[in-house]
Amino acid sequence: MIKDVMVWLDGSVSDDIRLAAVADIARRFESHVIGLFLNPLPLPGLIDGDFTGALATAELMEQAREAGDTTEALLAKRLKQLERPVEIRRFDVLSHDIADVAAREARCADTFVALRPNGAMDPERPVEGVLFGSGRHVFLVPEAERPMVGFDRILVAWNGSRESARALAESMPFLHGANEVTVVFITGERPAEQEALVGADAVNHLKHHGIDAILRRVKSENSEVGGKLIAEAERRKADLIVMGGYSHSRLRERLLGGVTYNLMHEAPVPLLMAH
């Protein structure tokens, strides 16, 4: 079950979106909510013998900590409005350590909620840090004034890989409450013999868990997989997409358009991803 929900908070207006999603999840599963506030500190600027620079850096550090105190107090008040058991975890960290700290903290939470990283609000590195470094799943919410978080119709992207198996296992609490679960397997134009049973194994596994899922095979070229999954989710009016997260170099993702990159930046509904 989802008994502790961790949410990325930074004191910006995007907290409203994340907390709205958290409220829906916590209410459904009666969860404890953990607000993770990573207060960024300025990078040290000390040069050997430059005491003026050291003093300036110390002042900036102190100002950042004081600003963090103010933000932390505001976040604590906002968390209490959820009317759930809550806590806030605040760490003063250098910017290049944020992703590692987020991953470390997320390891002891059932789900980690953040915004879909599309360059506008939530940065990519912390989300990627949690996805690839925590061993748990991330629940990514599209930017919206009031995100529609539901679990009635769930689409599971399946290709038989370790990553998709991990995502399937992590999504079980959500799948048990769904009215409709669709396992989608993207095939080539001419499916190979070994592809014939891929997808059916996942459906049978879910049935063993009391989840009545259906299998949907969709033909696509490799370059179209992300778009096909999004189109299928829209066609089935899915509330949530479940899929494995695949790690590639950022340059490769940007040039070739990896499925993970596409879904993280373009999914029209919340996305549950695990690696």
Coordinates of C-alpha atoms in Angstrom, one line a residue:
M1 CA 0.0 0.0 0.0
I2 CA 1.0 3.7 -0.3
K3 CA 1.5 4.5 3.3
D4 CA 4.0 7.4 3.0
V5 CA 3.9 9.9 0.1
M6 CA 7.0 12.2 -0.3
V7 CA 6.5 15.4 -2.3
W8 CA 9.1 17.8 -3.7
L9 CA 8.4 21.3 -2.3
D10 CA 10.3 24.5 -3.0
G11 CA 8.1 27.4 -1.9
S12 CA 7.0 28.3 -5.5
V13 CA 3.5 28.4 -6.9
S14 CA 4.1 24.9 -8.3
D15 CA 3.7 23.6 -4.8
D16 CA -0.1 24.1 -5.2
I17 CA -0.1 21.6 -8.1
R18 CA 2.0 19.0 -6.4
L19 CA 0.1 19.3 -3.1
A20 CA -3.3 18.9 -4.9
A21 CA -2.1 15.6 -6.4
V22 CA -0.7 14.5 -3.0
A23 CA -4.0 15.3 -1.4
D24 CA -5.8 12.9 -3.8
I25 CA -3.3 10.1 -3.3
A26 CA -3.1 10.5 0.5
R27 CA -6.8 10.6 0.9
R28 CA -7.3 7.5 -1.2
F29 CA -4.6 5.4 0.6
E30 CA -4.8 7.2 4.1
S31 CA -1.1 8.0 3.7
H32 CA 1.4 9.9 5.8
V33 CA 2.8 12.9 3.8
I34 CA 6.4 13.9 3.8
G35 CA 7.3 17.3 2.4
L36 CA 10.9 17.3 1.1
F37 CA 12.4 20.8 1.0
L38 CA 16.0 21.0 -0.3
N39 CA 17.1 24.6 0.4
P40 CA 19.8 25.5 -2.2
L41 CA 23.0 27.1 -0.9
P42 CA 25.4 29.2 -3.0
L43 CA 28.5 27.5 -4.2
P44 CA 31.6 28.4 -2.2
G45 CA 33.7 31.1 -3.9
L46 CA 36.8 31.0 -1.7
I47 CA 40.1 31.6 -3.5
D48 CA 43.3 31.0 -1.6
G49 CA 44.1 34.1 0.4
D50 CA 40.9 35.9 -0.7
F51 CA 39.3 36.5 2.8
T52 CA 37.0 39.2 1.3
G53 CA 35.5 36.5 -0.9
A54 CA 35.2 34.1 2.0
L55 CA 33.3 36.6 4.0
A56 CA 31.0 37.4 1.1
T57 CA 30.3 33.6 0.6
A58 CA 29.6 33.2 4.3
E59 CA 27.1 36.1 4.1
L60 CA 25.4 34.5 1.1
M61 CA 25.2 31.2 3.0
E62 CA 23.6 32.8 6.0
Q63 CA 21.1 34.7 3.8
A64 CA 20.2 31.4 2.0
R65 CA 19.6 29.7 5.4
E66 CA 17.4 32.6 6.6
A67 CA 15.4 32.5 3.4
G68 CA 15.1 28.7 3.9
D69 CA 13.7 29.3 7.4
T70 CA 11.0 31.5 6.0
T71 CA 10.1 29.0 3.3
E72 CA 10.1 26.1 5.7
A73 CA 7.6 27.8 8.0
L74 CA 5.3 28.5 5.0
L75 CA 5.5 24.9 3.8
A76 CA 4.7 23.5 7.2
K77 CA 1.5 25.6 7.2
R78 CA 0.5 24.4 3.8
L79 CA 1.2 20.7 4.6
K80 CA -1.1 21.0 7.7
Q81 CA -4.0 22.0 5.3
L82 CA -3.9 18.4 3.9
E83 CA -5.5 17.2 7.1
R84 CA -3.3 14.1 7.1
P85 CA -0.3 13.2 9.3
V86 CA 2.5 15.3 7.9
E87 CA 6.2 16.1 8.4
I88 CA 8.7 18.3 6.6
R89 CA 12.3 17.3 5.9
R90 CA 14.5 20.3 5.2
F91 CA 18.1 20.0 4.0
D92 CA 20.4 22.9 3.2
V93 CA 22.4 21.6 0.2
L94 CA 24.6 22.8 -2.6
S95 CA 22.8 22.7 -5.9
H96 CA 24.9 19.9 -7.4
D97 CA 24.0 17.6 -4.4
I98 CA 20.2 18.1 -4.7
A99 CA 19.6 15.1 -7.0
D100 CA 21.6 12.7 -4.7
V101 CA 19.8 13.9 -1.5
A102 CA 16.4 13.6 -3.2
A103 CA 17.2 10.0 -4.2
R104 CA 18.5 9.1 -0.8
E105 CA 15.4 10.5 1.0
A106 CA 13.0 8.9 -1.5
R107 CA 14.3 5.4 -0.7
C108 CA 12.1 5.3 2.4
A109 CA 8.9 6.5 0.8
D110 CA 6.3 4.5 -1.1
T111 CA 5.9 7.2 -3.8
F112 CA 7.7 10.4 -4.7
V113 CA 5.5 13.1 -6.3
A114 CA 6.9 15.8 -8.5
L115 CA 5.9 17.8 -11.6
R116 CA 6.6 16.4 -15.0
P117 CA 10.0 18.0 -15.9
N118 CA 9.4 20.0 -19.0
G119 CA 11.8 22.9 -18.3
A120 CA 9.2 25.2 -16.8
M121 CA 9.0 24.3 -13.1
D122 CA 10.5 21.2 -11.6
P123 CA 14.2 20.7 -12.7
E124 CA 15.1 17.5 -14.5
R125 CA 18.1 16.4 -12.4
P126 CA 16.3 15.8 -9.1
V127 CA 13.5 13.9 -10.8
E128 CA 16.0 11.8 -12.7
G129 CA 18.0 11.3 -9.5
V130 CA 15.0 9.8 -7.8
L131 CA 13.9 7.8 -10.8
F132 CA 17.3 6.2 -11.4
G133 CA 18.8 6.4 -7.9
S134 CA 16.1 5.7 -5.3
G135 CA 14.9 2.2 -6.2
R136 CA 11.3 3.5 -5.9
H137 CA 8.9 5.0 -8.3
V138 CA 8.1 8.6 -9.2
F139 CA 4.6 9.9 -9.7
L140 CA 4.9 12.8 -12.2
V141 CA 2.0 15.2 -12.5
P142 CA 1.4 17.4 -15.6
E143 CA 1.3 21.2 -15.0
A144 CA -2.3 22.2 -14.4
E145 CA -4.1 24.5 -12.1
R146 CA -5.8 21.5 -10.5
P147 CA -4.4 18.2 -11.8
M148 CA -6.9 15.5 -12.4
V149 CA -5.5 12.6 -10.3
G150 CA -7.6 9.5 -10.7
F151 CA -7.0 5.7 -10.7
D152 CA -10.1 4.4 -12.5
R153 CA -8.5 3.7 -15.8
I154 CA -4.8 2.8 -15.9
L155 CA -2.6 2.0 -18.9
V156 CA 0.5 -0.1 -18.3
A157 CA 3.3 0.1 -20.9
W158 CA 4.9 -3.4 -21.1
N159 CA 7.8 -4.7 -23.1
G160 CA 9.0 -7.5 -20.9
S161 CA 12.0 -5.7 -19.6
R162 CA 13.4 -5.4 -16.0
E163 CA 12.3 -1.8 -15.9
S164 CA 8.7 -2.4 -17.0
A165 CA 8.5 -5.3 -14.4
R166 CA 9.7 -2.9 -11.7
A167 CA 7.1 -0.3 -12.7
L168 CA 4.4 -3.0 -12.7
A169 CA 5.3 -4.1 -9.2
E170 CA 5.5 -0.5 -7.9
S171 CA 2.1 0.3 -9.4
M172 CA 0.2 -2.6 -7.7
P173 CA -1.5 -0.5 -5.0
F174 CA -2.9 1.8 -7.7
L175 CA -3.9 -1.1 -10.0
H176 CA -5.9 -2.8 -7.3
G177 CA -8.2 0.2 -7.1
A178 CA -8.7 0.6 -10.8
N179 CA -11.9 -0.2 -12.7
E180 CA -10.0 -0.8 -16.0
V181 CA -6.4 -1.8 -16.5
T182 CA -5.0 -2.1 -20.0
V183 CA -1.6 -3.6 -20.7
V184 CA -0.2 -2.1 -23.9
F185 CA 2.6 -3.9 -25.8
I186 CA 4.1 -2.0 -28.7
T187 CA 5.1 -4.4 -31.5
G188 CA 7.0 -3.9 -34.8
E189 CA 5.3 -4.0 -38.2
R190 CA 6.1 -7.7 -38.3
P191 CA 6.2 -9.2 -34.7
A192 CA 8.8 -11.8 -34.2
E193 CA 7.8 -15.2 -32.8
Q194 CA 9.2 -14.4 -29.4
E195 CA 7.0 -11.3 -29.2
A196 CA 3.8 -13.5 -29.4
L197 CA 3.5 -14.1 -25.7
V198 CA 4.9 -10.7 -24.5
G199 CA 2.1 -8.9 -22.7
A200 CA 0.0 -12.0 -22.1
D201 CA 2.5 -12.9 -19.3
A202 CA 1.9 -9.5 -17.6
V203 CA -1.9 -9.9 -17.9
N204 CA -1.8 -13.4 -16.3
H205 CA 0.5 -12.1 -13.5
L206 CA -2.1 -9.3 -12.8
K207 CA -4.9 -11.8 -12.8
H208 CA -3.1 -13.8 -10.1
H209 CA -3.2 -10.7 -8.0
G210 CA -7.0 -10.3 -8.6
I211 CA -6.6 -7.6 -11.2
D212 CA -8.7 -8.2 -14.4
A213 CA -6.5 -6.6 -17.1
I214 CA -6.8 -6.7 -20.9
L215 CA -4.0 -6.8 -23.4
R216 CA -3.7 -4.3 -26.3
R217 CA -1.1 -4.7 -29.0
V218 CA -0.2 -1.7 -31.0
K219 CA 2.1 -1.7 -34.1
S220 CA 4.7 1.0 -34.3
E221 CA 8.2 1.8 -35.4
N222 CA 10.7 2.4 -32.6
S223 CA 10.7 6.2 -33.2
E224 CA 7.0 6.3 -32.6
V225 CA 6.6 4.4 -29.4
G226 CA 6.2 7.4 -27.1
G227 CA 3.6 9.0 -29.4
K228 CA 1.7 5.7 -29.7
L229 CA 1.5 5.3 -25.9
I230 CA 0.2 8.8 -25.5
A231 CA -2.4 8.3 -28.2
E232 CA -3.5 5.0 -26.7
A233 CA -3.8 6.7 -23.2
E234 CA -5.9 9.5 -24.7
R235 CA -8.1 7.0 -26.7
R236 CA -8.8 5.0 -23.5
K237 CA -9.2 8.1 -21.4
A238 CA -6.5 6.8 -19.0
D239 CA -6.0 8.5 -15.7
L240 CA -2.5 7.2 -15.2
I241 CA 0.3 5.7 -17.4
V242 CA 2.6 3.2 -15.8
M243 CA 6.0 2.5 -17.5
G244 CA 9.6 1.7 -16.8
G245 CA 12.2 4.4 -16.9
Y246 CA 15.2 3.8 -19.2
S247 CA 18.5 5.6 -18.7
H248 CA 20.3 6.9 -21.7
S249 CA 22.7 9.8 -22.1
R250 CA 20.9 13.1 -22.2
L251 CA 22.4 14.0 -25.5
R252 CA 21.1 10.7 -27.0
E253 CA 17.7 11.3 -25.6
R254 CA 17.5 14.8 -27.0
L255 CA 18.8 13.9 -30.4
L256 CA 16.8 10.6 -30.9
G257 CA 13.8 11.2 -28.7
G258 CA 13.8 8.3 -26.2
V259 CA 10.5 6.9 -24.9
T260 CA 11.4 7.9 -21.3
Y261 CA 12.2 11.4 -22.3
N262 CA 9.1 11.8 -24.5
L263 CA 6.7 10.5 -21.8
M264 CA 8.3 12.5 -19.0
H265 CA 7.9 15.7 -21.0
E266 CA 4.7 15.2 -23.0
A267 CA 2.4 12.7 -21.1
P268 CA -1.1 14.4 -20.8
V269 CA -1.9 12.5 -17.6
P270 CA 0.0 11.5 -14.5
L271 CA 2.9 9.1 -15.1
L272 CA 4.2 6.5 -12.7
M273 CA 7.7 5.5 -13.6
A274 CA 10.2 3.1 -12.0
H275 CA 13.7 2.0 -12.9

